[in-house]
Short mmCIF file of C-alpha atoms and ligand atoms in Angstrom, two decimals:
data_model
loop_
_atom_site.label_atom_id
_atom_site.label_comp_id
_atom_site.label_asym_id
_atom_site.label_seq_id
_atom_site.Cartn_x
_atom_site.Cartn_y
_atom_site.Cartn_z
CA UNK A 1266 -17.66 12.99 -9.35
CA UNK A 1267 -18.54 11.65 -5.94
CA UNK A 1268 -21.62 12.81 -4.42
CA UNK A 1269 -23.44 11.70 -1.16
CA UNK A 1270 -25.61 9.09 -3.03
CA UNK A 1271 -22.56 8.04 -5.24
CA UNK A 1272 -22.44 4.09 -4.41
CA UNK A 1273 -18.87 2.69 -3.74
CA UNK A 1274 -17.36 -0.67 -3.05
CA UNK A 1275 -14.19 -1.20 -1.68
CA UNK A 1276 -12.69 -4.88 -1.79
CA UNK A 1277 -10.33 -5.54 0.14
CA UNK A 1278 -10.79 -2.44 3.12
CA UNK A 1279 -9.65 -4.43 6.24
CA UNK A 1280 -5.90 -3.47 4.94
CA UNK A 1281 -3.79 -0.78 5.64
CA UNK A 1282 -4.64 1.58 2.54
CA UNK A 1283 -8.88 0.23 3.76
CA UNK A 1284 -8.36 1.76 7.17
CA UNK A 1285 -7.23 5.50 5.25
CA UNK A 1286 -10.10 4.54 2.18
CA UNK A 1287 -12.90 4.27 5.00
CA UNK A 1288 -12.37 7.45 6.87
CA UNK A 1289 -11.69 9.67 3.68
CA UNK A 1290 -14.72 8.02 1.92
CA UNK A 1291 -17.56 7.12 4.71
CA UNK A 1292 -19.02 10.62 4.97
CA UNK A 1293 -18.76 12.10 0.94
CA UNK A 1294 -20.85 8.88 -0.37
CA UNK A 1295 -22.68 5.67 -0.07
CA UNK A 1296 -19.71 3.74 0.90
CA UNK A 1297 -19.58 -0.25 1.16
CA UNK A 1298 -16.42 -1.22 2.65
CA UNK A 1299 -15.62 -5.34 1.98
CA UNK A 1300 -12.92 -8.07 2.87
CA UNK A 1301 -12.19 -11.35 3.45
CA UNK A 1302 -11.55 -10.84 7.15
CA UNK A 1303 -14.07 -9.17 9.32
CA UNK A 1304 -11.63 -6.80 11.50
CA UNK A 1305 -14.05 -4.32 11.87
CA UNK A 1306 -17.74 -3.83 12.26
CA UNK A 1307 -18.56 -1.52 9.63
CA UNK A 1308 -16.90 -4.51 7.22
CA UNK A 1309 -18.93 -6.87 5.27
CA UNK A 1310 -17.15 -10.28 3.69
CA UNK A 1311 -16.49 -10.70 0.47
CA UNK A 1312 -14.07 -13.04 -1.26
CA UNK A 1313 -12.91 -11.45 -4.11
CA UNK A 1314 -11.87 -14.85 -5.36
CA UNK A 1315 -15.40 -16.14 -5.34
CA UNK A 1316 -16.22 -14.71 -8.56
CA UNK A 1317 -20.17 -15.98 -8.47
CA UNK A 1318 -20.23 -13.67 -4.71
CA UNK A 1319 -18.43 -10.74 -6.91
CA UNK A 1320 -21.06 -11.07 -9.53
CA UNK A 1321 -23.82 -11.38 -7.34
CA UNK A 1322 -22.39 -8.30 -5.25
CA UNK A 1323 -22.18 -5.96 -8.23
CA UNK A 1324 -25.42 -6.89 -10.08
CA UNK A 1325 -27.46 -6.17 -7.18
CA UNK A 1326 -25.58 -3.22 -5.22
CA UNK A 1327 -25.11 -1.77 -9.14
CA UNK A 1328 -22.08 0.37 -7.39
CA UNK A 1329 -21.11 3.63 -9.26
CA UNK A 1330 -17.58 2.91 -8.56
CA UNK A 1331 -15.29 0.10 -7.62
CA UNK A 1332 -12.33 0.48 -5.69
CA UNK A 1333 -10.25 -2.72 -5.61
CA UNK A 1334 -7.60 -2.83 -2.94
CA UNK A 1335 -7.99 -6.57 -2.25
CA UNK A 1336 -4.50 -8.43 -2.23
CA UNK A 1337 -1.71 -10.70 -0.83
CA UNK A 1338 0.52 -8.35 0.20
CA UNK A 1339 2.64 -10.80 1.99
CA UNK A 1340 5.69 -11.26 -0.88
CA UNK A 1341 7.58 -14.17 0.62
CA UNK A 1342 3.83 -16.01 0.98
CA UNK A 1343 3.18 -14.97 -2.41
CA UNK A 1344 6.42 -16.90 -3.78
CA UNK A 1345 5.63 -19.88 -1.77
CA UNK A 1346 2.58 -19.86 -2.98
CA UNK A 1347 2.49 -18.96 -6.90
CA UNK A 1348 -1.41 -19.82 -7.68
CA UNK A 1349 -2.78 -18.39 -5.21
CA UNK A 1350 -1.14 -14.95 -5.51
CA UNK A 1351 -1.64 -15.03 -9.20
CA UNK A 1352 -5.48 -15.79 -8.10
CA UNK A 1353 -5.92 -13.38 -5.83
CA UNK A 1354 -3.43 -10.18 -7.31
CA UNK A 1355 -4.39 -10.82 -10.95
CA UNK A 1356 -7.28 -12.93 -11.92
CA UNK A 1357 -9.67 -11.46 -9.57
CA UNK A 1358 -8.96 -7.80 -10.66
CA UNK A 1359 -8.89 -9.31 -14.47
CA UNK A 1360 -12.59 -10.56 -13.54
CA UNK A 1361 -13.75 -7.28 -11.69
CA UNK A 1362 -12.28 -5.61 -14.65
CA UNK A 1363 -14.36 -7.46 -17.59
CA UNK A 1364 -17.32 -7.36 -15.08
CA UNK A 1365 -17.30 -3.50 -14.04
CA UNK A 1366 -16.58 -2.82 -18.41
CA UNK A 1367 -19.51 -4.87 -19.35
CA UNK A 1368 -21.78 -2.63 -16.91
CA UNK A 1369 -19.88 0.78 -17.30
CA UNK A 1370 -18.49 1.40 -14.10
CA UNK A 1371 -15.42 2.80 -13.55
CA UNK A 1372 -12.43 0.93 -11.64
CA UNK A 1373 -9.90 1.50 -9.47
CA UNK A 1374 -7.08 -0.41 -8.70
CA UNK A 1375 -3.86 -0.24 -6.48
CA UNK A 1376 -0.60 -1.37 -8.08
CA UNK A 1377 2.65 -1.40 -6.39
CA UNK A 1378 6.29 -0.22 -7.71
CA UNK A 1379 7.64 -3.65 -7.30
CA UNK A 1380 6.14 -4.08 -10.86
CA UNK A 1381 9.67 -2.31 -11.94
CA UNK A 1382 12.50 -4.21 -11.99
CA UNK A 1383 14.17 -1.39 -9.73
CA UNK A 1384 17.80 -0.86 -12.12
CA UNK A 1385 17.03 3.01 -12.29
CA UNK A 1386 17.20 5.19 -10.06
CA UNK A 1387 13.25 6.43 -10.10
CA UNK A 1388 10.25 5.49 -12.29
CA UNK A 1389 7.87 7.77 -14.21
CA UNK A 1390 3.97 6.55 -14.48
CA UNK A 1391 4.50 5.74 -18.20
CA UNK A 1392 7.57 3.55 -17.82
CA UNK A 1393 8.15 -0.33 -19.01
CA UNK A 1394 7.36 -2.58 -16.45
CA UNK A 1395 9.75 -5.79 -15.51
CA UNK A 1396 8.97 -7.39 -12.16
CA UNK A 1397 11.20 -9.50 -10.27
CA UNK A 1398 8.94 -11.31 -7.44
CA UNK A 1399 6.23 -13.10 -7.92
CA UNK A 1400 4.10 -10.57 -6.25
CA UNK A 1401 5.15 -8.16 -8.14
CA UNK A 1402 4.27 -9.91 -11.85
CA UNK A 1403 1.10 -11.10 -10.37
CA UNK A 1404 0.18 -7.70 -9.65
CA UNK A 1405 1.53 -6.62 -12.79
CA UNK A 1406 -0.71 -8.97 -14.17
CA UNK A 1407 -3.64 -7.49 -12.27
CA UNK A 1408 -2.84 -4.15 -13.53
CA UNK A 1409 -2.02 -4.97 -17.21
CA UNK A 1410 -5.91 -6.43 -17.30
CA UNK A 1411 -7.26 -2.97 -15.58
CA UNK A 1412 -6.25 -1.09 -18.15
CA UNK A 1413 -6.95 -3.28 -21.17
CA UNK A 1414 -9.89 -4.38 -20.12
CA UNK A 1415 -11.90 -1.51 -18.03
CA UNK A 1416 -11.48 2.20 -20.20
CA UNK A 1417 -12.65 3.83 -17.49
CA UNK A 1418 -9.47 2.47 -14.72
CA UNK A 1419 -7.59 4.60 -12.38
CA UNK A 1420 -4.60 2.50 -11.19
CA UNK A 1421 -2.84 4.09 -8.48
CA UNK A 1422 0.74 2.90 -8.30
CA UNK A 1423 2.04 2.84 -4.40
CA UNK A 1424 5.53 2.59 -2.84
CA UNK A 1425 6.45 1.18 0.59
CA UNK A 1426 3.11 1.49 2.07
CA UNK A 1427 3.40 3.15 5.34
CA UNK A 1428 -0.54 3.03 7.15
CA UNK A 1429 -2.93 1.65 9.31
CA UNK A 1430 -1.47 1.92 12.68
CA UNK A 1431 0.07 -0.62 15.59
CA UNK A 1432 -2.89 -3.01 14.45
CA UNK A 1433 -3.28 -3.24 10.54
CA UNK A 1434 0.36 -2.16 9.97
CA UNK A 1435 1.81 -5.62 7.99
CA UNK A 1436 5.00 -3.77 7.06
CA UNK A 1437 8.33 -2.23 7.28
CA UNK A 1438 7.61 0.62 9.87
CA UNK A 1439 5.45 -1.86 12.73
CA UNK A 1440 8.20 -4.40 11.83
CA UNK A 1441 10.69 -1.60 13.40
CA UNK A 1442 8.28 -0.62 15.95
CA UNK A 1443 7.50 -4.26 16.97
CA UNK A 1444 11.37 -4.47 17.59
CA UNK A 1445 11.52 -0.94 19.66
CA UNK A 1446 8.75 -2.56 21.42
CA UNK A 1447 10.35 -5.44 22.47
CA UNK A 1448 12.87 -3.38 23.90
CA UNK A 1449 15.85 -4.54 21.24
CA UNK A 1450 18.28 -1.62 21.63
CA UNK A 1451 20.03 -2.04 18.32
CA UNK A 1452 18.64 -2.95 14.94
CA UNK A 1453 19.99 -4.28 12.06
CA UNK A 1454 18.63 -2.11 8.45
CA UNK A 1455 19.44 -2.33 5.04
CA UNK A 1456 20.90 0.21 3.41
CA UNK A 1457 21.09 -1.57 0.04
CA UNK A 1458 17.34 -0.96 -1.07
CA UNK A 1459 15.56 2.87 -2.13
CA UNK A 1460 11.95 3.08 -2.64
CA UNK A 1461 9.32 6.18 -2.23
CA UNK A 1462 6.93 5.93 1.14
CA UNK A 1463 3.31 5.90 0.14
CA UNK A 1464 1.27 7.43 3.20
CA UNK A 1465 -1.91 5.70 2.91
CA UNK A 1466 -4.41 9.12 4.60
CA UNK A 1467 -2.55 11.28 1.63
CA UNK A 1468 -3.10 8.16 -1.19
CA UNK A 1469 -6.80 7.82 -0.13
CA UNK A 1470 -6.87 11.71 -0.69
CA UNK A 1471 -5.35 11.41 -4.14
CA UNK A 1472 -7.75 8.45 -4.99
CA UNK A 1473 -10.59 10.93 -4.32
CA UNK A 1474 -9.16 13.82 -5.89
CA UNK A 1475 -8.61 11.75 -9.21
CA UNK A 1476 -11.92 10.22 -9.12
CA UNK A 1477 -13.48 13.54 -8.68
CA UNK A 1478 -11.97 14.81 -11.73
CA UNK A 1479 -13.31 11.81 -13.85
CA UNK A 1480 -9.70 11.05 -14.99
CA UNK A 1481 -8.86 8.09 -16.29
CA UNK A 1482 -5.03 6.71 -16.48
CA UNK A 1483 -2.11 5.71 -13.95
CA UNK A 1484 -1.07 7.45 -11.43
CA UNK A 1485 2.40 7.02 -9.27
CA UNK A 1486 0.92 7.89 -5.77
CA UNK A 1487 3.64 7.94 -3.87
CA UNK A 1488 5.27 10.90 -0.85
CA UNK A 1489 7.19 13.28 -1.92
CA UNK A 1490 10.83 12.02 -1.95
CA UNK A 1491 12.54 8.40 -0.62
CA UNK A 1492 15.24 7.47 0.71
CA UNK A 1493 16.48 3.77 2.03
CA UNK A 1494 15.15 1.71 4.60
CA UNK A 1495 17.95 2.61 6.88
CA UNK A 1496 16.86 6.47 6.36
CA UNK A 1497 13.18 5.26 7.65
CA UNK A 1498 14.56 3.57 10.76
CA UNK A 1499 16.19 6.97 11.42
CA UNK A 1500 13.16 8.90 10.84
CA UNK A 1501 11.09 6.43 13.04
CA UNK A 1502 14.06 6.48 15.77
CA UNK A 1503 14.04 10.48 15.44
CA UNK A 1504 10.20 10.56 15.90
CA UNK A 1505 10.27 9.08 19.40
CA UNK A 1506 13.22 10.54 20.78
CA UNK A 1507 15.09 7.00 20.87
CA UNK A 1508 18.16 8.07 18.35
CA UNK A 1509 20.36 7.69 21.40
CA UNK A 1510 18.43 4.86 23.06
CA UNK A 1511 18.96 2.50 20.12
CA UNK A 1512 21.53 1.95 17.76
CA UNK A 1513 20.95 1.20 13.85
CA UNK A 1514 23.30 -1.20 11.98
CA UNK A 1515 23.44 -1.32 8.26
CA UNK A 1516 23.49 -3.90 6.76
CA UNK A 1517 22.99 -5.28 3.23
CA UNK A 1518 19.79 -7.24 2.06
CA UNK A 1519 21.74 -10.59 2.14
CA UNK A 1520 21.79 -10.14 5.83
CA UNK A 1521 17.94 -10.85 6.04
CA UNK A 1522 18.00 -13.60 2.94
CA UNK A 1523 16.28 -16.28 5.42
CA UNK A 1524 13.37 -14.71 6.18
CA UNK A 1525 12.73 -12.32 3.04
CA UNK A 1526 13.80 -14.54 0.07
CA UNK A 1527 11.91 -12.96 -2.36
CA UNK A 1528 13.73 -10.99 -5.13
CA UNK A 1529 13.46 -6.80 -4.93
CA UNK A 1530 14.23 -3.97 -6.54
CA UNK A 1531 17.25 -2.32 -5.81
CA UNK A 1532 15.08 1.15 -6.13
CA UNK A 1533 11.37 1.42 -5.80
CA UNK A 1534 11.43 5.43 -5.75
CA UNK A 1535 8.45 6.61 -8.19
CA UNK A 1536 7.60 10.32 -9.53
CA UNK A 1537 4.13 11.45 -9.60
CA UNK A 1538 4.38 12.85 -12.70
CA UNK A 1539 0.81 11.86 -13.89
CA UNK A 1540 -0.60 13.53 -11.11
CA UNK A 1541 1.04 16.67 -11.30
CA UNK A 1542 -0.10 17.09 -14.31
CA UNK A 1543 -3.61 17.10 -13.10
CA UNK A 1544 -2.28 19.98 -10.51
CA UNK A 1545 -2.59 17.52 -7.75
CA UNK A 1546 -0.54 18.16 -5.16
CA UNK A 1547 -1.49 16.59 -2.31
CA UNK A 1548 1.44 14.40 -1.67
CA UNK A 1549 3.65 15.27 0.95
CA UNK A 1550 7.51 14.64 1.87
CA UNK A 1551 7.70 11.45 3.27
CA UNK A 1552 9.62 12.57 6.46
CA UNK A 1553 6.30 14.63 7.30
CA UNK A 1554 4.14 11.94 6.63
CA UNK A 1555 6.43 9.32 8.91
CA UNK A 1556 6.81 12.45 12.06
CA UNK A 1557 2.54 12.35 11.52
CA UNK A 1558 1.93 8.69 11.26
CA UNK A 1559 4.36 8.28 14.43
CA UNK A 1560 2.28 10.73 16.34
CA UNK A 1561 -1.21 9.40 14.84
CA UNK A 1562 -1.09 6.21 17.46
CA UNK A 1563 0.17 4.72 20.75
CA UNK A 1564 2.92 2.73 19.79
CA UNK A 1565 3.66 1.78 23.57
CA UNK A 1566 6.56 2.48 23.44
CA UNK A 1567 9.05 1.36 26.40
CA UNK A 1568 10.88 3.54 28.12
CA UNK A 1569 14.58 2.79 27.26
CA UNK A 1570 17.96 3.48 29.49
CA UNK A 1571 20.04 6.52 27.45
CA UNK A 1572 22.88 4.14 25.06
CA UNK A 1573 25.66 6.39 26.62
CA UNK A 1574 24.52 4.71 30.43
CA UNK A 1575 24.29 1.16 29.01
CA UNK A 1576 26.91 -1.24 30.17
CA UNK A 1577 28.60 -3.60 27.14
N1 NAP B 2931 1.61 -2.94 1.49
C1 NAP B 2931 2.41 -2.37 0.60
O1 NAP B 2931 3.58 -2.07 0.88
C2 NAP B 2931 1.88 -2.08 -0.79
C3 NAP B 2931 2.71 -1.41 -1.68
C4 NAP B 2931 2.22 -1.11 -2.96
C5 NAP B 2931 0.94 -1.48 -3.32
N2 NAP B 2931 0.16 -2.15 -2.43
C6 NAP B 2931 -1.20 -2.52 -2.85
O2 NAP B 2931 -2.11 -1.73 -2.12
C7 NAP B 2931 -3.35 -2.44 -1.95
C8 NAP B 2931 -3.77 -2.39 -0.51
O3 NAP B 2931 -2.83 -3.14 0.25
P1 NAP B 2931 -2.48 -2.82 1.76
O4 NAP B 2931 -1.18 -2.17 1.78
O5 NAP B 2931 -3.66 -2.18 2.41
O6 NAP B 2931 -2.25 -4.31 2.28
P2 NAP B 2931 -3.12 -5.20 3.24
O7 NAP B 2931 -3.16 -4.58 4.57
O8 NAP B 2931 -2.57 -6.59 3.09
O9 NAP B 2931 -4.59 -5.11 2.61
C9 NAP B 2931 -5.07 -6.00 1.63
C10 NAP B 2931 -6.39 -6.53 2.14
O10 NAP B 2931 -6.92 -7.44 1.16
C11 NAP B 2931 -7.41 -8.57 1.86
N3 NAP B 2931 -7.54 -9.74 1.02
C12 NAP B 2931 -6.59 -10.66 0.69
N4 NAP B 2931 -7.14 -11.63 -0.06
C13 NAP B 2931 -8.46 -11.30 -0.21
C14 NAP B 2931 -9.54 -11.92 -0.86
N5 NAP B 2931 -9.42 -13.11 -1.51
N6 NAP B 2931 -10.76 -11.33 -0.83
C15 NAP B 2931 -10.93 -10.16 -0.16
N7 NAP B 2931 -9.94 -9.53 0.51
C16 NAP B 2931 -8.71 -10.11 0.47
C17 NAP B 2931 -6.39 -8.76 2.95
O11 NAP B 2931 -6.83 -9.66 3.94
P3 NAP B 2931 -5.68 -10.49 4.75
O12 NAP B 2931 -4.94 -9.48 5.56
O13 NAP B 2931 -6.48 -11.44 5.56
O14 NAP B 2931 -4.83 -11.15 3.70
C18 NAP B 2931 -6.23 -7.32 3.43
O15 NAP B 2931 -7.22 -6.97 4.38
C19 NAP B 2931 -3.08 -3.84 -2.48
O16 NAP B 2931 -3.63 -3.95 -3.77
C20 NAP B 2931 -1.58 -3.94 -2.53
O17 NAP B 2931 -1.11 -4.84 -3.52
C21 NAP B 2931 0.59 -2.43 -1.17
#
């Protein structure tokens, strides 16, 4: 249970899912927010690779709980770069892991639905794992030693993360926006490629509301729903009233195979089957989640001539 003198470090906070983590957690505990960028004030470094730092970190802060969010998110850097992504996604948490079991405090850790190979339709929490990228087995790896080696683990399994606004946003949805902003009036979106949005306010609420209930076990954290990438750039287009400012062409992942090489699912939709069991229900459809996160921030966007008025 997290109280206000409950001590908590979070590694990796300067992310997208760190933004949502701070705000939910600053005010309910003793919270201790950590990267290896300083990108905000309230952040303090830490290199979760520089195991003697970890050590030194959680002998002396003696934290009640560990959230570990650090990661290379990046997944075309990450098969570029093998060792280091295997460093940073799955020795580091395999270290954390041995070091938060030997003092008896409880884990958390954020796994992805890349760790499934994607050839069904939608995965249950329980299901066999079979990644395809290098991120993903790296952060299979990370996950695999969570829950061997730390009992007391809650890994949270997140979809397309969708979070952290025009600044900390690394992925698909400021990658559309950065586009829009640039004042591109048509866009070219797969339609080849399903997955389940993971809206990083609600996952920071399900971390809480998980932790609070002192169980242990993994946990699909994803919105409600999913759809393809193409459906998100219609969502995003829909938000801002641009759905007849811009035009949308599908296209199939090949059409990108330059600049994302690395191998993905065909479907990364997850069920949160684990946590309604626990009668949590505090994940909502993703389309609600996208309208909010659209309104949440300035995403300057331009003002655009109506398609219908453009000349060829
Ligand atoms: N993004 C997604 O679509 C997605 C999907 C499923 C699961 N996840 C998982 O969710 C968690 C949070 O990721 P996110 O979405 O918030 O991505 P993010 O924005 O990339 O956040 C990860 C943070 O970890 C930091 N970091 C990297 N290496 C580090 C190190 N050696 N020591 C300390 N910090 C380090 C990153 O710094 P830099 O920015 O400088 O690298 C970044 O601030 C990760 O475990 C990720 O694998 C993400």
């Amino acid at each position: 249970m997290i109280k206000k003198e409950t001590k908590v470090l979070v590694t990796g906070c300067g992310g997208m899912l760190g933004e949502a983590v701070y705000h939910e957690f600053k005010s309910i505990c003793q919270l201790y927010p950590t990267d290896k960028d300083i990108n905000e004030p309230w952040l303090e470094h830490l290199d979760i690779t520089d195991f003697a730092a970890i050590k030194r970190k959680i002998i002396t802060l003696k934290p009640d709980y560990v959230l570990h969010l650090a990661a290379l998110t990046d997944m075309e850097y990450c098969e570029k770069n093998p060792e280091e992504a295997f460093l940073v996604n799955a020795k580091s948490p395999e270290y954390l892991a041995k070091l938060t079991a030997e003092l008896g405090i409880p884990m958390a850790y954020i796994s992805t639905a890349g760790v499934f190979n994607g050839e069904k339709e939608e995965y249950h929490d329980d299901e066999m794992a079979s990644p395809l990228s290098v991120y993903g087995k790296s952060k299979y790896q990370g996950e695999h030693a969570v829950k061997t080696l730390n009992p007391q683990h809650f890994v949270f399994r997140a979809g397309w993360m969708v979070g952290g606004g025009p600044t900390k946003d690394k992925k698909f949805i400021n990658k559309i926006m950065k586009q829009i902003q640039a004042g591109k009036t048509e866009l070219a979106v797969i339609d080849d490629k399903l997955g389940s949005p993971s809206y990083t306010y609600d996952l920071a609420k399900i971390m809480r509301a998980v932790i609070d209930r002192e169980k242990y076990g993994v946990y699909n954290s994803v919105c409600e729903g999913g759809g393809s990438r193409y459906e998100v750039a219609e969502i995003i287009l829909q938000a801002h009233n641009l759905h007849d400012k811009i035009s949308l062409k599908k296209v199939d992942s090949s059409y990108f195979k330059q600049d994302y090489f690395a191998p993905r699912p065909r479907s990364e939709k997850l069920v949160n089957t684990n946590l309604k069991s626990l009668g949590i229900t505090i994940p909502r459809d993703w389309k609600v989640c996208l309208q909010e996160y659209m309104e949440m921030y300035d995403w300057k966007v331009p003002n655009l001539i109506d398609k219908s008025f453009q000349v060829a």
